[in-house]
C-alpha atoms as one frame of an Amber mdcrd trajectory, in Angstrom:
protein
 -33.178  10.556  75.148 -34.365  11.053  78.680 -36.276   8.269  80.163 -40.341
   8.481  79.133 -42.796  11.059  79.695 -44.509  10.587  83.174 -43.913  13.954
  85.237 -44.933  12.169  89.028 -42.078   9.303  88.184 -39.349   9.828  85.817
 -36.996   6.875  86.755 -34.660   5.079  85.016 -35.893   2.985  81.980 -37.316
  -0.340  81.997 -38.289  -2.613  78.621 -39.455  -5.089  77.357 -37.562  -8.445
  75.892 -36.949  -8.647  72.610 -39.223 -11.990  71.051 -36.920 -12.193  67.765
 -33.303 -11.212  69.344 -30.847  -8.848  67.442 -30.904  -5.143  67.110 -32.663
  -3.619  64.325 -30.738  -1.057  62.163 -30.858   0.790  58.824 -34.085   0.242
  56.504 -35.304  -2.639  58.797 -35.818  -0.234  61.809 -37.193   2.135  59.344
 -39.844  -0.575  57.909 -40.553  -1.144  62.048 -41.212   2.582  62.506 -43.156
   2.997  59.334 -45.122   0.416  60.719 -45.795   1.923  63.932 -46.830   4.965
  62.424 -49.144   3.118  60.200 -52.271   3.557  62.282 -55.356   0.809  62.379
 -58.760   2.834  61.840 -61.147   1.953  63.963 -63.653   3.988  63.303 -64.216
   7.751  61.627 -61.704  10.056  63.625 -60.588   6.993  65.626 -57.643   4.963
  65.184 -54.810   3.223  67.029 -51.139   2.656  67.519 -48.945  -0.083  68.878
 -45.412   0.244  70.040 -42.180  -1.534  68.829 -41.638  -5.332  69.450 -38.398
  -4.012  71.642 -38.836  -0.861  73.591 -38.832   1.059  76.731 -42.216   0.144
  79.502 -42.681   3.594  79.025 -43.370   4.788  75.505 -41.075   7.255  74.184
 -42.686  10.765  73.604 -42.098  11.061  70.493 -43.509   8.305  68.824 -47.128
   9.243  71.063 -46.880  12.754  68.988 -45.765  11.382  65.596 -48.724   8.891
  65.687 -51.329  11.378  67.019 -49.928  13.346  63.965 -50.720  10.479  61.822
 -54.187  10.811  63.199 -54.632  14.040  62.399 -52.995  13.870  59.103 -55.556
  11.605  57.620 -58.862  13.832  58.384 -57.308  16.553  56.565 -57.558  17.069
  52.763 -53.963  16.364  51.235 -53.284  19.675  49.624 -52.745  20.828  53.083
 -49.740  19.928  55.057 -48.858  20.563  59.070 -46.612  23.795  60.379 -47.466
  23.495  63.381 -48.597  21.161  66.545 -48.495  21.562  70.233 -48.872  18.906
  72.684 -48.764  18.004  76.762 -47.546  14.760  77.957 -49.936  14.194  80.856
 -49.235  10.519  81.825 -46.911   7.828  80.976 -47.841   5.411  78.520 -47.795
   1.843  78.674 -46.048   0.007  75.502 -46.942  -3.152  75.411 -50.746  -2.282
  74.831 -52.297  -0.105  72.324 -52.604   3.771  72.296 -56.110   4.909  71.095
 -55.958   7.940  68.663 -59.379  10.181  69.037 -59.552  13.250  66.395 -61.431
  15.969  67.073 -62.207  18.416  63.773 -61.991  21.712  64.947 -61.777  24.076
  61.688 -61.744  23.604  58.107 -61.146  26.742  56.884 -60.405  28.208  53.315
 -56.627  28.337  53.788 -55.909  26.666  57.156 -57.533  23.066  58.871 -56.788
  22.527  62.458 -57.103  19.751  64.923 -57.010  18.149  68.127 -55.814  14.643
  69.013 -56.266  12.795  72.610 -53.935   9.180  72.703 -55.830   7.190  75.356
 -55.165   4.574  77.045 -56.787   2.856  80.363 -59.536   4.980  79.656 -57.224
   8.388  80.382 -55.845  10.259  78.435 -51.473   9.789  78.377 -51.044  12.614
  76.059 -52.763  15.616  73.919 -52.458  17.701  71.076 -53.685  20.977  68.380
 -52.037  20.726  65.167 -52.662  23.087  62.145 -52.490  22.349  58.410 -52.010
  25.301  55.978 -52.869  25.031  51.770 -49.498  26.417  50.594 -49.118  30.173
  48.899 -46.706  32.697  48.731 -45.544  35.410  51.115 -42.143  36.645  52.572
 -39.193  34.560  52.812 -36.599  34.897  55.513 -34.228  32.424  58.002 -32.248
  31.955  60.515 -28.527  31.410  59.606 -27.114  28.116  60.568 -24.140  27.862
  62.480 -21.149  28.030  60.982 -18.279  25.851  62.771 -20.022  22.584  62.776
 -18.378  19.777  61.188 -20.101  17.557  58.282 -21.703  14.611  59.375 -19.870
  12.797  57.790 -16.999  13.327  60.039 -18.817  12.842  63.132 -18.923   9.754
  65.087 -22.111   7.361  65.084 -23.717   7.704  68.694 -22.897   3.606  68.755
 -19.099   4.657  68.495 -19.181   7.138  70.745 -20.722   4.759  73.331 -18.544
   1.987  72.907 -16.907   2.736  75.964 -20.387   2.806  77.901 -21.982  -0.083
  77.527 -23.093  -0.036  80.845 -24.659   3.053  80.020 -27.482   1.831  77.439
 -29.368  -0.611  78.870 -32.489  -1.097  76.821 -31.371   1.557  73.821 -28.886
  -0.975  73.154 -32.045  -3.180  72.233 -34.441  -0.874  70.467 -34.705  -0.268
  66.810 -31.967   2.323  65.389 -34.881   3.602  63.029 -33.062   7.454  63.304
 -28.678   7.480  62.916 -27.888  10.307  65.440 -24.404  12.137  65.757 -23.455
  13.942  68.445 -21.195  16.965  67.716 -19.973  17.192  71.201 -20.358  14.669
  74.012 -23.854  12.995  74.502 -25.439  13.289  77.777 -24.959   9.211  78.256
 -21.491   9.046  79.191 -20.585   8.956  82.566 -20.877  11.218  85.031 -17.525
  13.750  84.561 -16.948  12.944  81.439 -18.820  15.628  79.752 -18.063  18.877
  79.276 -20.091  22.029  79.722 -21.748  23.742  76.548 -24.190  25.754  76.213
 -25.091  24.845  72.640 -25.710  21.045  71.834 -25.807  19.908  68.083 -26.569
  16.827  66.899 -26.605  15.289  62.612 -29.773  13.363  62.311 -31.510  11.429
  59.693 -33.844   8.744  59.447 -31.469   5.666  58.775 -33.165   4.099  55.208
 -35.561   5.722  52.992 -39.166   6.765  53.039 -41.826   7.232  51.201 -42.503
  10.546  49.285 -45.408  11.361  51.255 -44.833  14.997  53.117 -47.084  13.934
  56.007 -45.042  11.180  56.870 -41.721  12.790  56.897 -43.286  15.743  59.097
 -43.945  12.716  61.336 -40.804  11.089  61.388 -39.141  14.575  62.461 -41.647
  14.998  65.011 -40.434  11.555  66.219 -36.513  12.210  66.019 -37.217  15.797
  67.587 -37.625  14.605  70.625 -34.937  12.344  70.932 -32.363  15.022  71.761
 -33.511  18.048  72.738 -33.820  17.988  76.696 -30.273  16.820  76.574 -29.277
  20.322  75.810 -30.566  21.636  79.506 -27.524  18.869  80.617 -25.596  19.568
  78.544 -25.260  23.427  79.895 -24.186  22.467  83.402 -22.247  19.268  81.689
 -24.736  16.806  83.374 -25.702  13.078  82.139 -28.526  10.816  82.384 -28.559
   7.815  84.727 -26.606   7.071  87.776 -25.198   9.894  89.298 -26.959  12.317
  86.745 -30.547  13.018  86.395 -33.864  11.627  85.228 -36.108  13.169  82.546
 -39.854  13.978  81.358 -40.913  15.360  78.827 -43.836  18.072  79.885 -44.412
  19.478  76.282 -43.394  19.674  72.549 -43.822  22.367  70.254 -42.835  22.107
  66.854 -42.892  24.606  64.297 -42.385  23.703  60.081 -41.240  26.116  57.968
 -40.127  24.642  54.701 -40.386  21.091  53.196 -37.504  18.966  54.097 -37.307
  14.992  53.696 -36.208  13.634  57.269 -34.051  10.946  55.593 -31.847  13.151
  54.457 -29.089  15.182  57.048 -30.825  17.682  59.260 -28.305  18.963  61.989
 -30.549  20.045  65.112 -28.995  23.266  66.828 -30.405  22.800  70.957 -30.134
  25.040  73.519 -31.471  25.784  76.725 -32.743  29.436  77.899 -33.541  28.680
  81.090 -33.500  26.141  83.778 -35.201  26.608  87.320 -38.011  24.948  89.593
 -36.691  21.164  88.437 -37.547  22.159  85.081 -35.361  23.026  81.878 -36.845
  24.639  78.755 -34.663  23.609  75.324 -35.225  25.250  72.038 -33.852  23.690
  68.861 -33.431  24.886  65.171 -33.613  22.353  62.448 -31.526  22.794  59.113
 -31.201  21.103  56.033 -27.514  20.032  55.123 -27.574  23.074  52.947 -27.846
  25.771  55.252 -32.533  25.943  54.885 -33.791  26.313  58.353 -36.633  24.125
  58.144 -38.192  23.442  61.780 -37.715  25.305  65.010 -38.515  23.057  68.019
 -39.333  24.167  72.356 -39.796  21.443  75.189 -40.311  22.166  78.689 -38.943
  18.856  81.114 -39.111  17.792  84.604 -34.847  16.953  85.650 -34.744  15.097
  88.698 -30.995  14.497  89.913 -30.683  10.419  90.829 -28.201   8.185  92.881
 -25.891   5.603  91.228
């Protein structure tokens, strides 16, 4: 998770205190995000969001899209679910006011519905995005192949294991609710400086950490939230950089994400990341998203400003 989306200042993260004290984990960080994405209408095609009680001063990307996805879930009729959205993150947002959710109807078609979303806040707009639903029907049927040598998760270690011997190196994600249990396969980019070693491909186990509802357009929200949690790390993790002090600083620029197949985000997904390209101060990262049984259901592509900072 790089620091939030704000491409004139991506420094290190800041946050706010938390009013209740103690971490939340497990199905209570999963009631807290199912209650962030549970926006307030306002009025028709307006709604808004709030943050988490404990979180960054800068809200993290991917709760902006998931909740702008929210938005644009409920104007569209329910036999039609997302596969796709694109969004730019043009300012950083503020999380301890609310985001404002305007949705613009741009098409109902016969098959497909699509729509655009502005979050607003201060009057400007922090982030926006086009999403498209689709009816289902048949067609051709192909994938990807997952890759092969990566261990169950299962066998991993829990992101909080692997950072026991960084506490330094958390700050305020030591604070914020664990709504999504993420596994590194190889070395996360919040270790120190040295300790990580260069790979081209980073993979990662994730799940939501409790249970949702059946309701399709929330889980395609939830893995729009926990897609951008590690994806940028993969541009590090090629040149076996970090985050924070003597490492770099991150924003997000984009988010693309693609949805193939129905999937329920509480369940194992592993998320395959790599990074084509880096050059200019900016790193592009592609990911693949599979099911635990090999069903490559989401492919993922995020452009980021990298700044390299002091100690």
């Amino acid at each position: 998770m790089p620091d939030q989306h704000d491409p004139d200042d991506p420094t290190g993260p800041a946050g706010r205190s938390d009013p209740g004290g103690g971490q939340l984990t497990g199905q209570a960080a999963v009631d807290d995000l199912l209650d962030v994405l549970d926006l307030e209408t306002i009025e028709v095609n307006l709604y808004r969001g709030r943050s988490p009680a404990v979180a960054p001063q800068r809200v993290f990307g991917g709760q902006v899209a998931a909740q702008a996805l929210v938005g644009a879930g409920r104007t569209v009729d329910a036999d039609r679910t997302v596969h796709s959205l694109h969004g730019y993150f043009v300012r950083a947002g503020d999380s301890s006011i609310p985001i404002v959710y305007s949705v613009e109807v741009i098409r109902d078609g016969r098959s497909f519905s699509v729509r655009r979303v502005t979050a607003i806040q201060h009057g400007r707009p922090i982030f926006f995005m086009s999403a498209s639903f689709q009816r289902a029907e048949a067609g051709l049927d192909h994938q990807a192949q997952p890759p092969a040598d990566v261990p169950p998760p299962e066998s991993v270690p829990t992101l909080a294991e692997r950072m026991a011997r960084y506490p330094e190196r958390l700050g305020i994600w030591s604070r914020v609710p664990q709504s999504v249990d993420v596994r590194y396969v190889g070395e996360p980019g919040w270790v120190r400086s040295g300790d990580r070693p260069a790979e081209v491909h980073q993979r990662a186990w994730l799940r939501v950490a409790g249970r949702l509802p059946d309701t399709p357009l929330l889980h395609a929200c939830a893995l729009t939230y926990a897609s951008d949690l590690t994806l940028l790390d993969s541009v590090l993790s090629w040149h076996g950089e970090v985050w924070g002090p003597d490492g770099f600083a991150g924003a997000s620029l984009d988010h693309a994400l693609w949805l193939h197949r129905p999937f329920h985000a509480d369940e194992w997904f592993l998320y395959d990341c790599s990074s084509p390209s880096a050059s200019g101060g900016r790193g592009l990262a592609t990911g693949r998203i599979f099911t635990i049984d090999g069903h490559h259901v989401a492919t993922v592509v995020q452009e980021g400003l990298l700044r390299r900072v002091g100690n």
